[in-house]
PDB file of C-alpha atoms and ligand atoms in Angstrom:
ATOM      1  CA  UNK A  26       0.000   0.000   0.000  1.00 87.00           C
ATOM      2  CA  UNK A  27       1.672   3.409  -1.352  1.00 91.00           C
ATOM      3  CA  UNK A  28      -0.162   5.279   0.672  1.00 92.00           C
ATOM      4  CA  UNK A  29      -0.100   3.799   4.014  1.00 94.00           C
ATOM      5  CA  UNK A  30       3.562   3.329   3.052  1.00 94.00           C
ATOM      6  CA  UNK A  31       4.262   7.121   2.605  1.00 96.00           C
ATOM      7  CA  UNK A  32       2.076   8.277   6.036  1.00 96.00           C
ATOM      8  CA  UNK A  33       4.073   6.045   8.538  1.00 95.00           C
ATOM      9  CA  UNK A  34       7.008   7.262   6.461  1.00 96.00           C
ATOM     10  CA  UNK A  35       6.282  10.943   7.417  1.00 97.00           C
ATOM     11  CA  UNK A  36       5.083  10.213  11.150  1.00 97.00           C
ATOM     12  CA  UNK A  37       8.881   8.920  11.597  1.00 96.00           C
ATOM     13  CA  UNK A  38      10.722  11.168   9.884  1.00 98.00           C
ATOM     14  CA  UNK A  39       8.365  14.083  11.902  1.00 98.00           C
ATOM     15  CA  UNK A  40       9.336  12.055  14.744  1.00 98.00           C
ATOM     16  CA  UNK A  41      13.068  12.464  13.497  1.00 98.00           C
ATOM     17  CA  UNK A  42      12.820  15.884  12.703  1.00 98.00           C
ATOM     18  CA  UNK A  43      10.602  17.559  15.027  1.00 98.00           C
ATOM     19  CA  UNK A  44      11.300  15.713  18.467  1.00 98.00           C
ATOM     20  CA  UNK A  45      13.836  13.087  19.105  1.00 98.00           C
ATOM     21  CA  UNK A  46      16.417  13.822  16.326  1.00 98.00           C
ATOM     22  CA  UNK A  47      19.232  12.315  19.152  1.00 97.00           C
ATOM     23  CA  UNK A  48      17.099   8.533  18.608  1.00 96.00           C
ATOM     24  CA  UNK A  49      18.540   9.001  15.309  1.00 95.00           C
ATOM     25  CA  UNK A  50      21.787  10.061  16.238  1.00 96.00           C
ATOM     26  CA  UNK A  51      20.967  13.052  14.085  1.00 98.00           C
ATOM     27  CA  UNK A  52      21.579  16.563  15.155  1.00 97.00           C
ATOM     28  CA  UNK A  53      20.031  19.617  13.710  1.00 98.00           C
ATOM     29  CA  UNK A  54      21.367  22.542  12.377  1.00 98.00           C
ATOM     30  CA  UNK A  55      20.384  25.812  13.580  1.00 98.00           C
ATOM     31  CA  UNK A  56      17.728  26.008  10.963  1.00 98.00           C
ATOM     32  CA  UNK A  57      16.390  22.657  11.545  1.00 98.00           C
ATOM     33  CA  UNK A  58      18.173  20.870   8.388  1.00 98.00           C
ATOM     34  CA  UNK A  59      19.926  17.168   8.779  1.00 98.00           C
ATOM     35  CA  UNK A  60      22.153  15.649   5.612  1.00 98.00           C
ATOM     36  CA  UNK A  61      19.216  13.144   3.603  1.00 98.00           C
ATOM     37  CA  UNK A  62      21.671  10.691   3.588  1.00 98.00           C
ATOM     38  CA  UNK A  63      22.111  10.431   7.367  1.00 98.00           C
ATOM     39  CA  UNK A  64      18.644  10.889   7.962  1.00 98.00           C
ATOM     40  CA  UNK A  65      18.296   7.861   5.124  1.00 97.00           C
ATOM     41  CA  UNK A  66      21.140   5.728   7.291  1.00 96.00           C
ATOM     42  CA  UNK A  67      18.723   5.931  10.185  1.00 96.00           C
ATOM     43  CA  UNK A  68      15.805   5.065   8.584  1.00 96.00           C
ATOM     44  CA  UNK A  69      17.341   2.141   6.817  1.00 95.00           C
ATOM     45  CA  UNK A  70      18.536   0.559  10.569  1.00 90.00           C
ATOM     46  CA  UNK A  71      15.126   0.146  11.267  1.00 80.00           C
ATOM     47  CA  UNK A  72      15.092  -2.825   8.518  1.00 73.00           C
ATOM     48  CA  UNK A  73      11.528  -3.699   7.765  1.00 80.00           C
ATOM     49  CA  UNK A  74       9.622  -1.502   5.367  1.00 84.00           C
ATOM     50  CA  UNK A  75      12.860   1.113   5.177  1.00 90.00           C
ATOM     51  CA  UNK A  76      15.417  -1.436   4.835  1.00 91.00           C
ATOM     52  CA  UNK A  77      16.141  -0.201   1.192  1.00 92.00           C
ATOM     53  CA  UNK A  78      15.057   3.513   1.616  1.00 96.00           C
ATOM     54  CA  UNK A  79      16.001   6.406  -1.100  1.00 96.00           C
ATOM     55  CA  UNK A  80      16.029   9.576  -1.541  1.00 97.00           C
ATOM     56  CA  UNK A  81      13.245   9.701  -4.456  1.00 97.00           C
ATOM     57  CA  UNK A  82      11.245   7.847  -1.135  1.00 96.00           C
ATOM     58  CA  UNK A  83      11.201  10.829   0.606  1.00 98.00           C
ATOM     59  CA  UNK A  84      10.271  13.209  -2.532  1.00 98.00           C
ATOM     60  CA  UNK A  85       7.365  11.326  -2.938  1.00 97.00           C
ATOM     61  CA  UNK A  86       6.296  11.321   0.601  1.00 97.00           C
ATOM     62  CA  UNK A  87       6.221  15.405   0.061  1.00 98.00           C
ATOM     63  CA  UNK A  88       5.006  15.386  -2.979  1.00 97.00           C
ATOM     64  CA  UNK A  89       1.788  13.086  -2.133  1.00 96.00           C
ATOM     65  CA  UNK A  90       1.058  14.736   1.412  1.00 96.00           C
ATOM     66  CA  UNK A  91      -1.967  17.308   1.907  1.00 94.00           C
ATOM     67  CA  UNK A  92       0.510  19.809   4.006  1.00 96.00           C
ATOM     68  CA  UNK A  93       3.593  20.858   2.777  1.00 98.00           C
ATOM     69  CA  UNK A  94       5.540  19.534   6.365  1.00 98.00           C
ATOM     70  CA  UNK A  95       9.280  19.296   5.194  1.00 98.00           C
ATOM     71  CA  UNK A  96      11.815  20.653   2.931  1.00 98.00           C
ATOM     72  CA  UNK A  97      13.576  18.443   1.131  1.00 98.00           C
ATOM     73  CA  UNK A  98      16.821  20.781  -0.884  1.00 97.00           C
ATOM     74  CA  UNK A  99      19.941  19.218  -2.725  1.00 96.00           C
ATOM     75  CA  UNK A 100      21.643  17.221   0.326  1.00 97.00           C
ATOM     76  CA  UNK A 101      19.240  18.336   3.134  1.00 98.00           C
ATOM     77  CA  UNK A 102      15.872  18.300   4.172  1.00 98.00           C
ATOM     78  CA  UNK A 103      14.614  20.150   7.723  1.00 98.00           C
ATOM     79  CA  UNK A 104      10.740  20.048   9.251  1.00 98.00           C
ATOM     80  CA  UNK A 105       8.965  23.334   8.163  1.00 98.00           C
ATOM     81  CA  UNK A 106       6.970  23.814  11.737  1.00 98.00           C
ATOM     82  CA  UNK A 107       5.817  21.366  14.882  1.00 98.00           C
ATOM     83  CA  UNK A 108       9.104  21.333  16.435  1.00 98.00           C
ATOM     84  CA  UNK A 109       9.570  20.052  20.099  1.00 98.00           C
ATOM     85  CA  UNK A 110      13.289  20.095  19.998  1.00 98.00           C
ATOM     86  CA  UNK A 111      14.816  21.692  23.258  1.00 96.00           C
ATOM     87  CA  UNK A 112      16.974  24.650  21.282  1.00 96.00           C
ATOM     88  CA  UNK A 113      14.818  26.961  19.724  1.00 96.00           C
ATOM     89  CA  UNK A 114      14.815  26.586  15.961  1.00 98.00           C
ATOM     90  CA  UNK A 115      16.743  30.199  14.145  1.00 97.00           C
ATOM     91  CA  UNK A 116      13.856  31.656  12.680  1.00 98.00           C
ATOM     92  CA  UNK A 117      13.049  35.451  10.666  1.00 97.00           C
ATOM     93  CA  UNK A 118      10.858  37.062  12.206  1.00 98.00           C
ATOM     94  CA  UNK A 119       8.213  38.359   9.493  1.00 98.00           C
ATOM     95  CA  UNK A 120       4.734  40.365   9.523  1.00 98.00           C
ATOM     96  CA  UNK A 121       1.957  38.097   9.238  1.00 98.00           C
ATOM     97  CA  UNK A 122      -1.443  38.347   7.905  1.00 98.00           C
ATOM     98  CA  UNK A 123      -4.339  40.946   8.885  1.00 98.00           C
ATOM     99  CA  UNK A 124      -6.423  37.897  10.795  1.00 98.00           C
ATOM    100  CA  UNK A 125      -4.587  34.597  11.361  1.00 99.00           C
ATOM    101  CA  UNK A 126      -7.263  31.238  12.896  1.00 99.00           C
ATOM    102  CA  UNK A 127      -6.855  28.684  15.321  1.00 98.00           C
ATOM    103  CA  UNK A 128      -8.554  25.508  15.693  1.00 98.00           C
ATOM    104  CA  UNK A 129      -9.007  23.980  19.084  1.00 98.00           C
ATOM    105  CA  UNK A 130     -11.408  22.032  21.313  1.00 98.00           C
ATOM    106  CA  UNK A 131     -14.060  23.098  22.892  1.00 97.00           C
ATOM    107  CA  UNK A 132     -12.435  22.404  26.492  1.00 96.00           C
ATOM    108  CA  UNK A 133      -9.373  24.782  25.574  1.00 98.00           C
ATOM    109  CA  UNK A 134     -10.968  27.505  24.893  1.00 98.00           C
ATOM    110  CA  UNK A 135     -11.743  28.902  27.906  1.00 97.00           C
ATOM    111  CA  UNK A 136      -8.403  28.585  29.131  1.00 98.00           C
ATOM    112  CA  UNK A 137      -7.153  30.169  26.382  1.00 98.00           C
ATOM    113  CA  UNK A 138      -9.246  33.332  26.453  1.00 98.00           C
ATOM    114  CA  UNK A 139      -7.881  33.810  29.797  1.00 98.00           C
ATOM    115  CA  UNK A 140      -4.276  33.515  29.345  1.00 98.00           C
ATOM    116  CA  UNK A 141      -3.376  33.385  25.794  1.00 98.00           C
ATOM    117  CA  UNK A 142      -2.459  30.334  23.321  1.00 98.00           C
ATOM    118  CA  UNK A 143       0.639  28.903  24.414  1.00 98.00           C
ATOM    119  CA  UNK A 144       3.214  26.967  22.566  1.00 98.00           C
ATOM    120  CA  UNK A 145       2.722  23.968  25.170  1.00 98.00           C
ATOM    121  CA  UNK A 146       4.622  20.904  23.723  1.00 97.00           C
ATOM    122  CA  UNK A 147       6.042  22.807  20.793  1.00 98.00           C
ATOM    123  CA  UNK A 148       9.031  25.885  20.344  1.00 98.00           C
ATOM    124  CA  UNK A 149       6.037  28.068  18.953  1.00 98.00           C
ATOM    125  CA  UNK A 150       2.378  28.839  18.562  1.00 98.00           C
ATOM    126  CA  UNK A 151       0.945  27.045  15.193  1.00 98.00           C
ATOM    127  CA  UNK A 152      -1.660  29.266  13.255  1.00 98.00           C
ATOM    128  CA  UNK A 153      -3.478  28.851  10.161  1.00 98.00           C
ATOM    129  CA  UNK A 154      -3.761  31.474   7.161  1.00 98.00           C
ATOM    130  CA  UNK A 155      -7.465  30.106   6.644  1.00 98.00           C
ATOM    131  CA  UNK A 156     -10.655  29.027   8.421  1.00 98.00           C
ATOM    132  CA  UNK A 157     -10.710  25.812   6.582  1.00 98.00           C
ATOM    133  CA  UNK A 158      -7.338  24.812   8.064  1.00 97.00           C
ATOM    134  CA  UNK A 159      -7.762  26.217  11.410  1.00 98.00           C
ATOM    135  CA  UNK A 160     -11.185  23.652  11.470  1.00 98.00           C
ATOM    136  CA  UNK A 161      -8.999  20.690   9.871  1.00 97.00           C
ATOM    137  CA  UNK A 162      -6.249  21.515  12.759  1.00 98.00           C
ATOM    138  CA  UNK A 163      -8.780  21.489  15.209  1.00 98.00           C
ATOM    139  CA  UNK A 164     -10.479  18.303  14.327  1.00 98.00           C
ATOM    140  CA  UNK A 165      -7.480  16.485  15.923  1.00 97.00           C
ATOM    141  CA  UNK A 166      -8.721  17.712  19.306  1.00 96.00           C
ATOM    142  CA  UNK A 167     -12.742  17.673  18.856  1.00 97.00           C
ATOM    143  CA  UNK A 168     -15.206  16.101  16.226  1.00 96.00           C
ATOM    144  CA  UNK A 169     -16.534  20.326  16.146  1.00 97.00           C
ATOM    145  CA  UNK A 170     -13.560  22.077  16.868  1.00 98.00           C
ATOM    146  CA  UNK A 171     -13.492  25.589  18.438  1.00 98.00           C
ATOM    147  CA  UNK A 172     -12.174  28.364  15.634  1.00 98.00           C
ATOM    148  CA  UNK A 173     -10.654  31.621  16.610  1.00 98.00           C
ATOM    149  CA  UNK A 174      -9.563  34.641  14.845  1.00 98.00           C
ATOM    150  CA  UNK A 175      -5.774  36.639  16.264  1.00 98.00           C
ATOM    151  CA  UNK A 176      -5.345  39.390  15.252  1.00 98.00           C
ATOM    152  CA  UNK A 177      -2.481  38.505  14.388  1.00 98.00           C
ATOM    153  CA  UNK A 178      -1.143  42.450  12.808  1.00 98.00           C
ATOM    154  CA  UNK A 179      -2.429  44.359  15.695  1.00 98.00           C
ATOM    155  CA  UNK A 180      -0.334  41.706  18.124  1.00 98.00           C
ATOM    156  CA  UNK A 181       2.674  42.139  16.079  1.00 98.00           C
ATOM    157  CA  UNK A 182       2.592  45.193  15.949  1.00 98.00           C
ATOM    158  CA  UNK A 183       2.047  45.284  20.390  1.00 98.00           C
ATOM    159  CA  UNK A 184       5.590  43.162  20.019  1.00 98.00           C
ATOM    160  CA  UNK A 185       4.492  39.513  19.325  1.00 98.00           C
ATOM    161  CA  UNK A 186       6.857  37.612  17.145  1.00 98.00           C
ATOM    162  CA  UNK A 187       5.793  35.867  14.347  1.00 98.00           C
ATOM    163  CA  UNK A 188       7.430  33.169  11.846  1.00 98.00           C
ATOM    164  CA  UNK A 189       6.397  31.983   8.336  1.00 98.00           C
ATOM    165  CA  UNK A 190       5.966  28.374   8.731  1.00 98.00           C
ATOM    166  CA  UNK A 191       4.567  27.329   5.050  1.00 97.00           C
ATOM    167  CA  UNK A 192       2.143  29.087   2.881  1.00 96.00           C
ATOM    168  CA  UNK A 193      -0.577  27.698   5.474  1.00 98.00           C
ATOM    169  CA  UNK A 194       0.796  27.499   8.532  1.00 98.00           C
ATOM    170  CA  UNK A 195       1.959  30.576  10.304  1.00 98.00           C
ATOM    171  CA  UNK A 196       4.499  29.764  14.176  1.00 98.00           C
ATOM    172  CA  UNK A 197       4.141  32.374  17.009  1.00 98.00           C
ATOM    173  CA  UNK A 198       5.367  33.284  20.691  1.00 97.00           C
ATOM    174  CA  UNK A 199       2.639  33.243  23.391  1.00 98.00           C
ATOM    175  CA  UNK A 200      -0.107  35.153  22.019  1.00 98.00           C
ATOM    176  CA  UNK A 201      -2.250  37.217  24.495  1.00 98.00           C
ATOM    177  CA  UNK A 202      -5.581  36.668  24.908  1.00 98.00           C
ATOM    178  CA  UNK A 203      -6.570  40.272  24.349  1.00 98.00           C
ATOM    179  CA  UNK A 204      -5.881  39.679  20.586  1.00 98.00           C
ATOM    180  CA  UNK A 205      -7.859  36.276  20.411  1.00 98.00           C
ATOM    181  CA  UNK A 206     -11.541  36.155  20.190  1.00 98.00           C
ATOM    182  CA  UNK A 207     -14.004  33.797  19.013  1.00 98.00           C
ATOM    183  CA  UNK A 208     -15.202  33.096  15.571  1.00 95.00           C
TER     184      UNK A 208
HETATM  185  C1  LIG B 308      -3.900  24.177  22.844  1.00 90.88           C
HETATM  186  C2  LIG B 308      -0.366  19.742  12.923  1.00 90.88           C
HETATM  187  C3  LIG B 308      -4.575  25.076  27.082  1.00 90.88           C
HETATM  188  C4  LIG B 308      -4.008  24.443  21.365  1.00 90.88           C
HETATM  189  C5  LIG B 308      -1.412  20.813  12.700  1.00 90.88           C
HETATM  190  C6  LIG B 308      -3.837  23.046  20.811  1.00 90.88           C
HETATM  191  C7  LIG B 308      -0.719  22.106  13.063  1.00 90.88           C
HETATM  192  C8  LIG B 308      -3.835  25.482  24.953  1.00 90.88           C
HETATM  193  C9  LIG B 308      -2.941  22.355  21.819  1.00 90.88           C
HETATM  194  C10 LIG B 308       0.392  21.695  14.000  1.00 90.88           C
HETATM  195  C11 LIG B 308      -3.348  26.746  25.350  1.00 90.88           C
HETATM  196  C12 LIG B 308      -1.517  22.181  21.326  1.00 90.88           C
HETATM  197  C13 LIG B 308       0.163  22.205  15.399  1.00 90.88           C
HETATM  198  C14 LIG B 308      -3.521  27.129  26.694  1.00 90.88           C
HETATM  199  C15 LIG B 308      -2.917  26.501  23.271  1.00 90.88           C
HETATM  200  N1  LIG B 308      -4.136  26.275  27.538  1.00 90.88           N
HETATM  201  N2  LIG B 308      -4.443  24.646  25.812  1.00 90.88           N
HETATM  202  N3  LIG B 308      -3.102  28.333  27.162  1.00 90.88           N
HETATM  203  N4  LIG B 308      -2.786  27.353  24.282  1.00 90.88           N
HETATM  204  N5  LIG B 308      -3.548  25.357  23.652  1.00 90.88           N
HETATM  205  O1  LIG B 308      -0.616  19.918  18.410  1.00 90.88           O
HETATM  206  O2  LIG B 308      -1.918  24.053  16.781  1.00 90.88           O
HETATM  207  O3  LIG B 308      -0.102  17.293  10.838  1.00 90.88           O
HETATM  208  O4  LIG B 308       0.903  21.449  19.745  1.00 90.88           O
HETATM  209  O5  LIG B 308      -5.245  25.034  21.024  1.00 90.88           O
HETATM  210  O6  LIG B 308      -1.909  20.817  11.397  1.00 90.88           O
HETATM  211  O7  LIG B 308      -3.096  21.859  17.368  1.00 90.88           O
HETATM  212  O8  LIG B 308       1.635  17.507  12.600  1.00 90.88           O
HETATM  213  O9  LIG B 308      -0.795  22.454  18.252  1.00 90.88           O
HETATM  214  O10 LIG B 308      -5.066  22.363  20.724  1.00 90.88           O
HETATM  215  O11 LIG B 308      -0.209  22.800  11.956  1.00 90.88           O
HETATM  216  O12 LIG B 308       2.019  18.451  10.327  1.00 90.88           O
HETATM  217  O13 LIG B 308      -2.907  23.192  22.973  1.00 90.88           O
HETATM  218  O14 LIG B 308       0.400  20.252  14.002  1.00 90.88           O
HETATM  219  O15 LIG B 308       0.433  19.569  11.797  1.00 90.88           O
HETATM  220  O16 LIG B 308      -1.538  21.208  20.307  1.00 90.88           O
HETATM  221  O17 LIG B 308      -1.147  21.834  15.849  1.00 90.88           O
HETATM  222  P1  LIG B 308      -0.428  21.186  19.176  1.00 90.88           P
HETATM  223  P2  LIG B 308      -1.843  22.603  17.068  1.00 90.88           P
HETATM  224  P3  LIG B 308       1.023  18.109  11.369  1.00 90.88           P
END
């Protein structure tokens, strides 16, 4: 099964390049990026299904997935956003979008109108550009997920950073809850 083949295939390298890179005895650069091939030679220990991994595997795991999660460039490839990795990722800061959204459960939401979204497992806040993927996000947490609106110029411009993650995904520090409200 391609398919099945090319979604564990992301879940480990996310697991490689967002969390426990050390598992892999891979370390990451300062912007995230690992050499393919070592990230390959790890993959490959694991025998099984990635016993005879290549680089064209990974292309195609990009190419076929509905986000665009990783970067895959000549000899590297680095996780675009969802790290967990204890040093912070180098990052630009940038000025988002007007509005930015937020999908969550129901049971967060309260919390989070009191004291902000927080990064919680992850180096940053993860926003989306559109409703529609703030509602997909949120539909991990809750079969009707929350949605929120930040406004997300107005809290940059109050001294909030903010990071391009991918042309849907948008990373942030702890945003206040004064610029968060309901949808
Ligand atoms: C919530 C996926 C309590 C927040 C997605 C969220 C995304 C709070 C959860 C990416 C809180 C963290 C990230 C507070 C925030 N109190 N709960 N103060 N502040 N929360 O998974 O945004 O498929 O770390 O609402 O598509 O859900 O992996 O963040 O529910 O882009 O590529 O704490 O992960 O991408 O959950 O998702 P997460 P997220 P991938």
């Amino acid at each position: 099964k391609e398919r099945d083949f090319l979604v564990s295939l992301s879940k480990r390298v996310s697991h490689a390049l967002r969390h426990e890179p050390w598992l892999y005895e891979l370390e990451l650069d300062q912007e995230g990026w690992v050499l393919v091939d070592d990230l390959l030679d790890a993959l490959r220990e694991d025998q099984g299904p990635w016993a005879a991994l290549k680089r064209n595997d990974l292309a195609r795991m990009i190419a076929s997935a509905d986000k665009k999660r990783y970067e895959l460039e000549g000899d590297r490839i680095r996780a675009l956003y969802g790290h967990s990795v204890p040093d912070v990722l180098r990052r630009t800061p940038a000025l988002p979008p007007m509005t930015l959204f937020h999908g969550t459960s129901p049971a967060a939401v309260e919390i989070i109108l009191a004291e902000g979204l927080k990064p919680m497992r992850r180096q940053h806040v993860h926003l989306s550009v559109d409703r529609v993927t703030a509602v997909q996000v949120g539909k991990r947490r809750a079969m009707l997920p929350v949605l929120l609106a930040v406004q997300a110029q107005v809290a940059h411009t109050e001294g909030v950073s903010f990071y391009e993650g991918n042309d849907k995904v948008w990373l942030a520090d702890v945003i206040p809850a004064q610029f968060i409200a309901v949808v």
